[in-house]
Amino acid sequence: MHAERYNPRESEPKWQQLWESRQTFQSRNDDPRPKYYVLEMFPYPSGRIHMGHVRNYAMGDVVARYRRAKGFNVLHPMGWDAFGMPAENAARLNKSHPGTWTYANIATMRGQLKSMGLSLDWSREVATCDPSYYKHQQAMFLDFLKAGLVDRKKSKVNWDPVDQTVLANEQVIDGRGWRSGALVEQRELTQWFLKITDFSQDLLDALDTLDRWPEKVRLMQKNWIGRSEGLLVRFRIDASTAPAGETELQVYTTRPDTLFGARFMAVAPDHPLAAKVAEGNPELAAFIAECRRMGTSVATLETAEKRGFDTGVRVAHPFDPDWKIPVYVANFVLMEYGTGAIFGCPAHDQRDLDFVNAYGLGNVPVVCPEGQDPASFVVTNVAYDGDGRMINSRFLDGMTIAAAKEEVTKRLEAVDIGGKPQAARQVNFRLRDWGISRQRYWGCPIPVIHCETCDVVPAPKASLPIKLPEDVQLDVTGNPLDHHPTWKHVPCPNCGKPARRETDTMDTFVDSSWYFARFTDPWNEQNPTDKAVADHWLPVDQYIGGIEHAILHLLYSRFFTRAMQATGHLGLSEPFKGLFTQGMVVHETYKGPDGEWVQPSDIKIEAGANGRRATMLEGGAEVTIGSIEKMSKSKRNVVDPDDIIETFGADTARWFMLSDSPPERDVIWSEEGVQGASRYVQQLWRLVGEIAGIAAPVGAAAPAEMSDKAVAIRRLTHGHLQRVQENIERLRFNTAIAEIRKLSNALSDAIGEVEEGGVDAGLAFAFREGGDVLVNLFAPMMPHLAEECWQALGHSTAIAEAAWPVADAALATNDTVTLPIQINGKKRAEITVDRTADNATVEAAVLALDSVQKALEGRTPKKIIVVPQRIVNVVA
RNA sequence: GCGGACGUGGCGAAACUGGUAGACGCAAGAGACUUAAAAUCUCUCGGGACUCCCGUGCGGGUUCGAUCCCCGCCGUCCGCACCA
């Protein structure tokens, strides 16, 4: 007997157990069916899952279940991005071990994810903090080292004073650490680098092949890589002003055409020439020191005024040995980009203009906009960086910018100074190598040994994994590994003398740069991957995660895949074929009587014709409803997925997450919305019960004769089936859900109409088909309810193992179409014609209509436009 | 400053990228059932001077026809930011 209400609390665990016992979602590497790899960005085991996870994994699960039903061998794994600072902080607070905290969190969150009913292959679960995982990461580091993809160098690094560690450029957001939010300082340290810049050009070029990535992400990566084409120009230093041993100054420019507009040269405060001059010039030394102080944080740099210091050094203009140009040290020149030196052309560069205006150096425009009189064209406060013709530039005058660039380049390439041309074309990238050294305990140890005799020695592969010590003292300043009494002391693998281990660990972004490959063969003890297996599964067909990883994780993973290809671990260079970046989960904020943030579960909202009003559940005090913001602990506008699953069931939570907004946009979590979803769950349950009562038996053949009514139901069924399918494939979950609701509404209406008259064989068949299709359609979103309904409809196997229904194209389209008729662009009538009717027939039929003749008011149509199966427009 | 996206009812949105603007839902209102409430069911729901007209941020343009294409504004959000 069909129960009146569907009870998710009873049903959901029941079906989860069935799937688990039948290993429904385990995928085999030797399955001959076509593969489909669905992956959601794996979570950091922070303690509990949040609504963002629910949204992310609900989307991935729809794709996985849909593809499985479509006959693909689906890989849908889950793991844990388990190294990182929070574990260390928590362990220090609780006086325990980061691993204890991490594994406890993993256990909790695994349970939560399981309660969501996700179709995951848990047999492939990995945690990056496990030696069985990081062992392979260490092995790959050694492979990369051997292949020349690793560098160790002293460099200026971003130092996070709160986390007490180094950050990569990508991890500094607006001058602050991405995790701690602390103002980042600059420090000189010797660091390990992965040579991502070896692949700058390829990482840029291959963006064009990622046609299933969001345009926005591709553009962000393009800008981040920051390619520019320019010219390296050597300026001769005037001998009488040159510091000892200095003969030339090399600059990089993308505007060699503006060379005749040069007013000054500028070098970075860290430039060797600046240091040379400063040796005998205390004032300059002081200026450089001040620049360094200012430059400790990126944030202060942004607002700083342009300042400079004349070194007294003069260089000769490349095209005029008598033209001497002063060399400044300037605070706005970066040592890290180009050569750390520029030539300043103030008329056509805003920074240079600001600089000359501060120091009274003047400017000469050399590019004149089209239509401007060259004689009267002047630049005062706004530099001109647009197109135009060359002026005041001797042999370049009259040329376009492009022609002038080419001319200058050719001439200077032909000049020989000391056996080398005076200028060379050069491509520059903004992208820096990836500094991966972190001065933390809870990360993957870098597998090298420092020996006084042999210098840096790679750890032998047989010694891997180099495990973190269990007994660690975390309440020390600096790196706990470095402070460990014994861990770092090892004999040199080369000469056997006492040596010490590298105590820095790897950036946790290294861990997440290859986990997608590990999932393909997570049991492999010998190697990070089995190349053949990895090449079979990869690339990931659909990757889903937050936009916040547009650069960091996604760029690192693209690099890592290339590095793994270069070292023989993979046979491909792009890891993610399809990428989808989902929006955040946001929620209203509430403030109590004293202006304090109040959490949603503590208030009551009443809605009436005059709007909504909120009060405290306890005491009834007035609550102010505030703006809608990303769920965050600080604003207390969080909703716990556990509470929702407990109250409404996982299906309701999943359905609401998918239904309310387009997936790439933010979704507003609301109590009303969840209740709407919950109501729909019950509605479906009742509808399926009614259908089960009148439907033909499972597997019944279609009768030869069917009433119009039955055919109409079949048409609806197949039409909606086709559209839901299309929408899921395009990841348009919200519109897929709208189509499902249309089908259930239609079936419900149809039942209401036939009840009195009884059901003939045709109708019984149509309802059997409609009910089955309906349940299949919502099964990817609400898998537990679907199993229960599937059973209620008389099926004895699980719907999770059922094939997707096949849409009958003939039924999905009607024989006739109803066309709107416009008179002069305004809709005036409608006409129903045969789908295949030709334009002449349609025209005649339209003109024969009374309503059309009336609207024409006796005018003769000038033109009739018939767009087949769309519209008719009569122009009078 | 540079680059990009977006702007549609009270709200979330849809419109197969040039073809009936507002599907599907949320909220609200009216009614039915009920002693009552919840649940459920039915109806209304962009605006107006309501057989018609106006409406997709604003002002123009192209077109038989524009939410969609072009030009110019306004606003919101995001990314990068002395990158030479």
Short mmCIF file of C-alpha atoms (C1' of nucleotides) in Angstrom, two decimals, chain B:
data_model
loop_
_atom_site.label_atom_id
_atom_site.label_comp_id
_atom_site.label_asym_id
_atom_site.label_seq_id
_atom_site.Cartn_x
_atom_site.Cartn_y
_atom_site.Cartn_z
"C1'" G B 1 43.84 52.97 -14.57
"C1'" C B 2 43.28 48.22 -17.72
"C1'" G B 3 40.25 43.90 -18.78
"C1'" G B 4 35.59 41.22 -18.29
"C1'" A B 5 30.56 40.04 -16.92
"C1'" C B 6 25.80 41.49 -15.68
"C1'" G B 7 21.18 44.85 -15.39
"C1'" U B 8 13.90 41.34 -17.25
"C1'" G B 9 7.44 41.32 -12.24
"C1'" G B 10 7.36 41.94 -4.99
"C1'" C B 11 11.58 37.85 -5.27
"C1'" G B 12 14.70 33.55 -7.84
"C1'" A B 13 14.39 33.30 -12.89
"C1'" A B 14 12.90 31.59 -18.44
"C1'" A B 15 12.98 33.00 -23.58
"C1'" C B 16 15.97 27.05 -28.03
"C1'" U B 17 21.38 33.83 -28.97
"C1'" G B 18 16.89 38.05 -34.05
"C1'" G B 19 10.69 35.54 -33.96
"C1'" U B 20 4.18 35.31 -28.96
"C1'" A B 21 8.63 38.67 -23.04
"C1'" G B 22 7.81 36.74 -17.94
"C1'" A B 23 7.91 29.39 -18.71
"C1'" C B 24 8.92 26.95 -13.86
"C1'" G B 25 8.99 28.29 -8.89
"C1'" C B 26 8.95 31.51 -4.17
"C1'" A B 27 6.10 35.15 -1.71
"C1'" A B 28 1.24 37.34 -1.57
"C1'" G B 29 -4.26 37.64 -2.16
"C1'" A B 30 -9.28 35.25 -2.70
"C1'" G B 31 -12.03 30.81 -2.21
"C1'" A B 32 -13.04 25.25 -1.04
"C1'" C B 33 -12.37 21.35 2.72
"C1'" U B 34 -11.99 21.61 8.34
"C1'" U B 35 -14.78 23.01 15.07
"C1'" A B 36 -9.82 25.16 14.15
"C1'" A B 37 -4.90 25.06 12.36
"C1'" A B 38 -1.54 22.52 9.26
"C1'" A B 39 -1.65 19.79 4.88
"C1'" U B 40 -4.31 19.58 0.29
"C1'" C B 41 -7.24 21.55 -3.84
"C1'" U B 42 -9.21 25.82 -7.17
"C1'" C B 43 -8.56 30.77 -8.90
"C1'" U B 44 -5.76 35.76 -9.28
"C1'" C B 45 -0.96 37.70 -9.59
"C1'" G B 46 4.17 43.39 -14.75
"C1'" G B 47 1.59 48.35 -15.29
"C1'" G B 48 -2.42 51.13 -17.20
"C1'" A B 49 -7.20 54.90 -19.21
"C1'" C B 50 -7.97 46.93 -19.84
"C1'" U B 51 -11.47 44.40 -27.43
"C1'" C B 52 -6.42 48.66 -26.79
"C1'" C B 53 -1.85 50.78 -25.14
"C1'" C B 54 2.91 50.75 -22.39
"C1'" G B 55 6.70 47.70 -20.55
"C1'" U B 56 13.49 43.64 -20.49
"C1'" G B 57 18.64 50.10 -16.59
"C1'" C B 58 18.58 55.08 -19.78
"C1'" G B 59 19.09 57.57 -24.87
"C1'" G B 60 19.78 56.59 -29.99
"C1'" G B 61 20.46 53.17 -34.35
"C1'" U B 62 20.03 48.70 -37.70
"C1'" U B 63 15.67 45.39 -38.89
"C1'" C B 64 9.34 43.29 -41.29
"C1'" G B 65 10.52 42.16 -36.13
"C1'" A B 66 15.49 43.60 -30.80
"C1'" U B 67 15.88 41.04 -23.77
"C1'" C B 68 19.33 39.27 -27.92
"C1'" C B 69 23.10 43.01 -32.88
"C1'" C B 70 25.61 48.29 -33.18
"C1'" C B 71 26.79 53.36 -30.85
"C1'" G B 72 26.66 56.50 -26.39
"C1'" C B 73 25.51 56.96 -21.18
"C1'" C B 74 24.17 55.15 -15.93
"C1'" G B 75 24.59 51.38 -12.24
"C1'" U B 76 26.28 46.69 -9.90
"C1'" C B 77 29.75 42.82 -9.46
"C1'" C B 78 34.42 40.29 -10.59
"C1'" G B 79 39.65 39.84 -12.13
"C1'" C B 80 44.43 42.33 -12.75
"C1'" A B 81 47.04 46.44 -11.21
"C1'" C B 82 53.35 50.89 -11.13
"C1'" C B 83 54.38 44.36 -15.90
"C1'" A B 84 57.61 49.25 -19.05
#
